[in-house]
CSV table of C-alpha atoms in Angstrom, one decimal:
chain,number,residue,atom,x,y,z
A,279,ARG,CA,-28.4,-7.2,-8.9
A,280,SER,CA,-25.7,-9.4,-7.3
A,281,TRP,CA,-22.4,-9.6,-9.3
A,282,PHE,CA,-19.4,-11.8,-8.5
A,283,LEU,CA,-16.5,-10.4,-10.4
A,284,ASP,CA,-13.7,-12.8,-11.2
A,285,LYS,CA,-11.2,-10.5,-13.0
A,286,VAL,CA,-10.8,-7.8,-15.7
A,287,ILE,CA,-8.3,-8.0,-18.5
A,288,ILE,CA,-7.3,-4.8,-20.3
A,289,THR,CA,-5.2,-5.2,-23.5
A,290,SER,CA,-3.3,-2.3,-25.0
A,291,ILE,CA,-4.2,-1.9,-28.7
A,292,LYS,CA,-0.8,-0.3,-29.4
A,293,ASP,CA,1.5,-3.0,-28.2
A,294,ALA,CA,-0.9,-5.9,-27.2
A,295,LYS,CA,0.3,-5.7,-23.6
A,296,ALA,CA,-2.2,-7.2,-21.2
A,297,TYR,CA,-3.0,-6.0,-17.7
A,298,TYR,CA,-4.8,-8.4,-15.3
A,299,PHE,CA,-7.0,-7.0,-12.6
A,300,LEU,CA,-7.9,-9.9,-10.2
A,301,CYS,CA,-11.0,-9.4,-8.0
A,302,GLY,CA,-12.7,-12.7,-6.9
A,303,LYS,CA,-15.3,-10.9,-4.8
A,304,TRP,CA,-18.9,-10.0,-4.7
A,305,LEU,CA,-20.1,-6.5,-5.6
A,306,ASP,CA,-23.3,-6.7,-3.6
A,307,LYS,CA,-24.7,-4.9,-0.6
A,308,GLY,CA,-25.8,-8.3,0.8
A,309,GLU,CA,-22.6,-10.3,0.3
A,310,ASP,CA,-19.0,-10.3,1.6
A,311,ASP,CA,-18.2,-6.8,2.9
A,312,GLY,CA,-21.3,-5.2,1.3
A,313,ARG,CA,-19.3,-3.1,-1.2
A,314,ILE,CA,-20.6,-2.5,-4.7
A,315,GLU,CA,-17.4,-0.9,-6.1
A,316,ARG,CA,-13.8,-1.9,-5.9
A,317,ASP,CA,-10.3,-0.6,-6.7
A,318,LEU,CA,-8.2,-3.2,-8.4
A,319,VAL,CA,-4.4,-3.1,-8.9
A,320,PRO,CA,-3.0,-4.5,-12.2
A,321,ALA,CA,-0.7,-7.5,-12.4
A,322,ASP,CA,1.5,-8.4,-15.3
A,323,GLU,CA,0.4,-12.1,-15.3
A,324,ASP,CA,-2.9,-13.8,-15.2
A,325,GLY,CA,-3.8,-15.8,-12.1
A,326,VAL,CA,-6.6,-17.3,-10.0
A,327,ALA,CA,-8.8,-14.6,-8.5
A,328,CYS,CA,-10.5,-16.7,-6.0
A,329,LYS,CA,-11.0,-20.2,-4.6
A,330,PRO,CA,-13.6,-22.5,-6.1
A,331,ILE,CA,-17.3,-21.6,-5.3
A,332,VAL,CA,-18.8,-24.2,-3.0
A,333,ARG,CA,-22.5,-24.9,-2.3
A,334,TYR,CA,-23.4,-25.3,1.3
A,335,THR,CA,-26.6,-26.9,2.4
A,336,LEU,CA,-27.9,-26.2,5.9
A,337,THR,CA,-30.6,-28.4,7.5
A,338,VAL,CA,-32.1,-26.7,10.5
A,339,LYS,CA,-34.1,-28.7,13.0
A,340,THR,CA,-36.4,-26.9,15.5
A,341,ALA,CA,-37.1,-28.8,18.7
A,342,ASP,CA,-40.4,-30.5,19.4
A,343,VAL,CA,-41.4,-28.6,22.6
A,344,ARG,CA,-44.1,-26.1,23.3
A,345,GLY,CA,-43.2,-22.6,22.0
A,346,ALA,CA,-40.1,-23.8,20.3
A,347,GLY,CA,-40.9,-22.1,17.0
A,348,THR,CA,-40.1,-18.5,16.1
A,349,ASN,CA,-41.1,-15.9,13.5
A,350,ALA,CA,-37.9,-13.8,14.1
A,351,LYS,CA,-35.4,-13.4,11.4
A,352,VAL,CA,-32.8,-16.2,11.7
A,353,PHE,CA,-29.2,-15.8,10.4
A,354,CYS,CA,-26.1,-17.9,10.5
A,355,GLU,CA,-22.4,-17.7,9.6
A,356,LEU,CA,-20.1,-20.6,8.7
A,357,PHE,CA,-16.4,-20.5,9.7
A,358,GLY,CA,-13.7,-22.6,8.1
A,359,GLU,CA,-9.9,-22.7,8.1
A,360,ASP,CA,-9.8,-20.3,5.2
A,361,GLY,CA,-12.4,-17.7,6.2
A,362,SER,CA,-16.1,-17.2,6.9
A,363,SER,CA,-19.2,-17.1,4.8
A,364,GLY,CA,-20.3,-13.8,6.2
A,365,GLU,CA,-23.7,-13.5,7.9
A,366,ARG,CA,-26.5,-15.1,5.9
A,367,ILE,CA,-30.2,-14.7,6.4
A,368,LEU,CA,-32.0,-18.1,6.4
A,369,GLU,CA,-35.2,-17.8,4.5
A,370,ASN,CA,-37.1,-19.5,1.7
A,371,ALA,CA,-40.6,-19.8,0.5
A,372,GLN,CA,-41.7,-22.0,3.4
A,373,ASP,CA,-43.0,-21.2,6.8
A,374,ASN,CA,-39.7,-21.7,8.6
A,375,PHE,CA,-38.7,-22.6,12.1
A,376,GLU,CA,-42.0,-24.0,13.4
A,377,ARG,CA,-42.1,-26.5,16.2
A,378,ALA,CA,-40.6,-29.9,15.2
A,379,LYS,CA,-40.0,-28.6,11.7
A,380,THR,CA,-37.0,-29.3,9.5
A,381,ASP,CA,-36.0,-26.5,7.1
A,382,VAL,CA,-33.4,-26.6,4.4
A,383,PHE,CA,-31.4,-23.7,3.0
A,384,LYS,CA,-28.6,-23.5,0.4
A,385,PHE,CA,-26.1,-20.8,-0.4
A,386,ASP,CA,-22.9,-20.5,-2.5
A,387,CYS,CA,-19.6,-18.9,-1.4
A,388,VAL,CA,-15.9,-19.4,-1.9
A,389,ASP,CA,-14.5,-22.5,-0.4
A,390,LEU,CA,-14.1,-21.9,3.3
A,391,GLY,CA,-11.8,-25.0,3.8
A,392,PRO,CA,-12.7,-27.5,6.6
A,393,ILE,CA,-15.6,-26.1,8.6
A,394,ASN,CA,-14.8,-25.7,12.3
A,395,ARG,CA,-17.7,-23.7,13.8
A,396,LEU,CA,-21.1,-22.2,13.1
A,397,ARG,CA,-22.7,-19.1,14.5
A,398,ILE,CA,-26.5,-18.9,14.5
A,399,GLY,CA,-29.0,-16.6,16.0
A,400,HIS,CA,-32.0,-14.3,15.4
A,401,ASP,CA,-33.0,-10.6,15.6
A,402,ASN,CA,-35.5,-11.1,18.4
A,403,SER,CA,-38.3,-9.6,16.3
A,404,GLY,CA,-42.0,-10.4,16.3
A,405,PHE,CA,-44.3,-11.9,18.9
A,406,GLY,CA,-42.9,-14.9,20.8
A,407,SER,CA,-39.5,-14.6,19.1
A,408,GLY,CA,-37.8,-17.2,21.4
A,409,TRP,CA,-36.6,-20.3,19.5
A,410,MET,CA,-35.4,-23.7,20.7
A,411,LEU,CA,-32.9,-25.0,18.2
A,412,GLN,CA,-32.2,-28.7,18.2
A,413,ARG,CA,-29.4,-28.9,15.7
A,414,VAL,CA,-28.0,-27.8,12.3
A,415,GLU,CA,-26.6,-30.1,9.7
A,416,VAL,CA,-24.1,-28.7,7.1
A,417,ASP,CA,-23.4,-30.4,3.8
A,418,ASP,CA,-20.2,-29.4,2.1
A,419,SER,CA,-20.6,-30.2,-1.6
A,420,ARG,CA,-16.8,-29.9,-2.3
A,421,ARG,CA,-15.8,-32.4,0.4
A,422,ALA,CA,-19.0,-34.5,0.3
A,423,GLU,CA,-19.2,-34.5,4.0
A,424,LYS,CA,-21.9,-33.7,6.6
A,425,LEU,CA,-21.2,-31.9,9.8
A,426,TYR,CA,-23.5,-31.8,12.8
A,427,PHE,CA,-23.9,-28.8,15.2
A,428,VAL,CA,-25.9,-29.8,18.2
A,429,CYS,CA,-27.6,-27.0,20.2
A,430,ASN,CA,-30.7,-28.2,22.2
A,431,GLN,CA,-30.9,-24.8,23.9
A,432,TRP,CA,-33.2,-21.9,23.8
A,433,LEU,CA,-32.3,-18.7,21.9
A,434,ASP,CA,-34.5,-16.5,23.9
A,435,THR,CA,-34.1,-13.4,26.1
A,436,SER,CA,-36.3,-14.9,28.8
A,437,GLU,CA,-35.1,-18.5,28.8
A,438,GLY,CA,-32.0,-20.3,30.1
A,439,ASP,CA,-28.9,-18.0,29.8
A,440,LYS,CA,-31.0,-15.5,27.7
A,441,GLN,CA,-28.6,-15.6,24.7
A,442,ILE,CA,-30.1,-15.3,21.2
A,443,VAL,CA,-26.9,-16.0,19.3
A,444,ARG,CA,-24.8,-19.1,19.8
A,445,GLU,CA,-21.5,-20.5,18.4
A,446,LEU,CA,-21.5,-24.2,17.9
A,447,ALA,CA,-18.7,-26.6,17.2
A,448,PRO,CA,-19.1,-29.8,15.1
A,449,ALA,CA,-20.4,-32.9,17.0
A,450,SER,CA,-20.0,-36.5,16.2
A,451,SER,CA,-22.9,-38.3,14.4
A,452,ALA,CA,-23.6,-40.2,17.6
A,453,ASP,CA,-24.0,-37.0,19.6
A,454,ALA,CA,-26.3,-35.7,16.8
A,455,GLU,CA,-28.5,-38.8,17.0
A,456,ALA,CA,-28.6,-38.4,20.8
A,457,SER,CA,-29.9,-34.9,20.3
A,458,ALA,CA,-33.0,-36.3,18.8
A,459,SER,CA,-34.0,-38.1,21.9
A,460,PRO,CA,-37.7,-37.8,22.8
A,461,MET,CA,-38.6,-34.9,25.0
A,462,GLN,CA,-39.5,-35.7,28.6
A,463,ALA,CA,-41.7,-33.4,30.8
A,464,TYR,CA,-40.6,-32.8,34.4
A,465,ARG,CA,-42.5,-31.1,37.2
A,466,ILE,CA,-40.2,-29.4,39.7
A,467,THR,CA,-41.7,-28.4,43.1
A,468,THR,CA,-39.5,-26.3,45.4
A,469,TYR,CA,-40.1,-26.0,49.1
A,470,THR,CA,-38.7,-23.1,51.1
A,471,SER,CA,-38.0,-23.7,54.8
A,472,ASP,CA,-40.2,-22.0,57.4
A,473,ILE,CA,-37.3,-20.8,59.5
A,474,SER,CA,-36.7,-17.1,59.9
A,475,GLY,CA,-35.2,-15.4,56.8
A,476,ALA,CA,-35.5,-18.5,54.7
A,477,GLY,CA,-37.0,-16.7,51.7
A,478,THR,CA,-35.1,-14.9,48.9
A,479,ASP,CA,-35.8,-12.4,46.2
A,480,ALA,CA,-32.7,-13.5,44.2
A,481,GLY,CA,-33.0,-15.1,40.8
A,482,VAL,CA,-33.2,-18.8,41.4
A,483,TRP,CA,-32.4,-21.4,38.8
A,484,ILE,CA,-32.0,-25.2,38.5
A,485,VAL,CA,-30.5,-27.6,36.0
A,486,LEU,CA,-31.2,-31.3,36.0
A,487,MET,CA,-28.3,-33.5,35.0
A,488,GLY,CA,-28.5,-37.2,34.0
A,489,GLU,CA,-26.4,-39.8,32.3
A,490,ASP,CA,-27.7,-38.7,28.9
A,491,GLY,CA,-27.5,-34.9,29.3
A,492,ALA,CA,-28.8,-31.9,31.1
A,493,THR,CA,-31.9,-29.7,31.0
A,494,ARG,CA,-31.9,-25.9,30.3
A,495,GLN,CA,-31.9,-23.6,33.3
A,496,LEU,CA,-35.3,-23.2,35.0
A,497,PRO,CA,-35.7,-19.5,36.0
A,498,ARG,CA,-37.5,-18.5,39.2
A,499,SER,CA,-41.2,-17.6,38.7
A,500,GLU,CA,-44.0,-16.5,41.0
A,501,GLU,CA,-45.2,-20.1,41.2
A,502,HIS,CA,-43.5,-22.6,43.4
A,503,THR,CA,-44.3,-25.4,41.0
A,504,SER,CA,-42.9,-25.3,37.5
A,505,GLU,CA,-42.9,-27.6,34.5
A,506,LEU,CA,-40.3,-27.9,31.8
A,507,GLN,CA,-39.6,-30.2,28.8
A,508,SER,CA,-36.1,-31.4,27.8
A,509,PRO,CA,-34.4,-34.4,26.2
A,510,ASN,CA,-34.7,-37.4,28.5
A,511,ALA,CA,-32.0,-36.8,31.1
A,512,SER,CA,-32.6,-40.3,32.6
């Protein structure tokens, strides 16, 4: 039931005068501002109601680590110099966002201009909703260019910084390739001193940093030895 109205032209039978009602918007509860009716003001001359419609292709890569996949509802929003796509649900007929899986989604909207950021997240629904996103690739059909948005972080209320929505800026192709580095397992063992008062009930975390990047935060658990997987931090 979606409808993208370009314009309405009304011509007077009496004097052949034309009135131009430019719209250039969706009338759809799931697009733009969600409205399905609009008030239009007449103009004396015809014009361009909206910018060209562009097809954007999003290639979403889920990381290859234990528990990386999610069954939550994933959404994204593209931002360009001339506006945003609005929030779009990413879904197709496939079993999306499984560990080490690549999913492809397409949608059309008015030309956003050069893309400068991407917002992506999920609704935290379902069992094991946490998701580790590796990166998103965006193809702009109008400009015939590919943009890379590298994440390599958890979108999970119990991992890292506990955020389930992230805003990403475009990365270079070299950074995008580096994001595909093999995952390396690390075992971290912490030793608390035996001096008086050495223990703590505070939330303890650690981040490993190397020449090629950094790990996610490792939260404190009841065990003194923990394991994590991350891109090889050398």
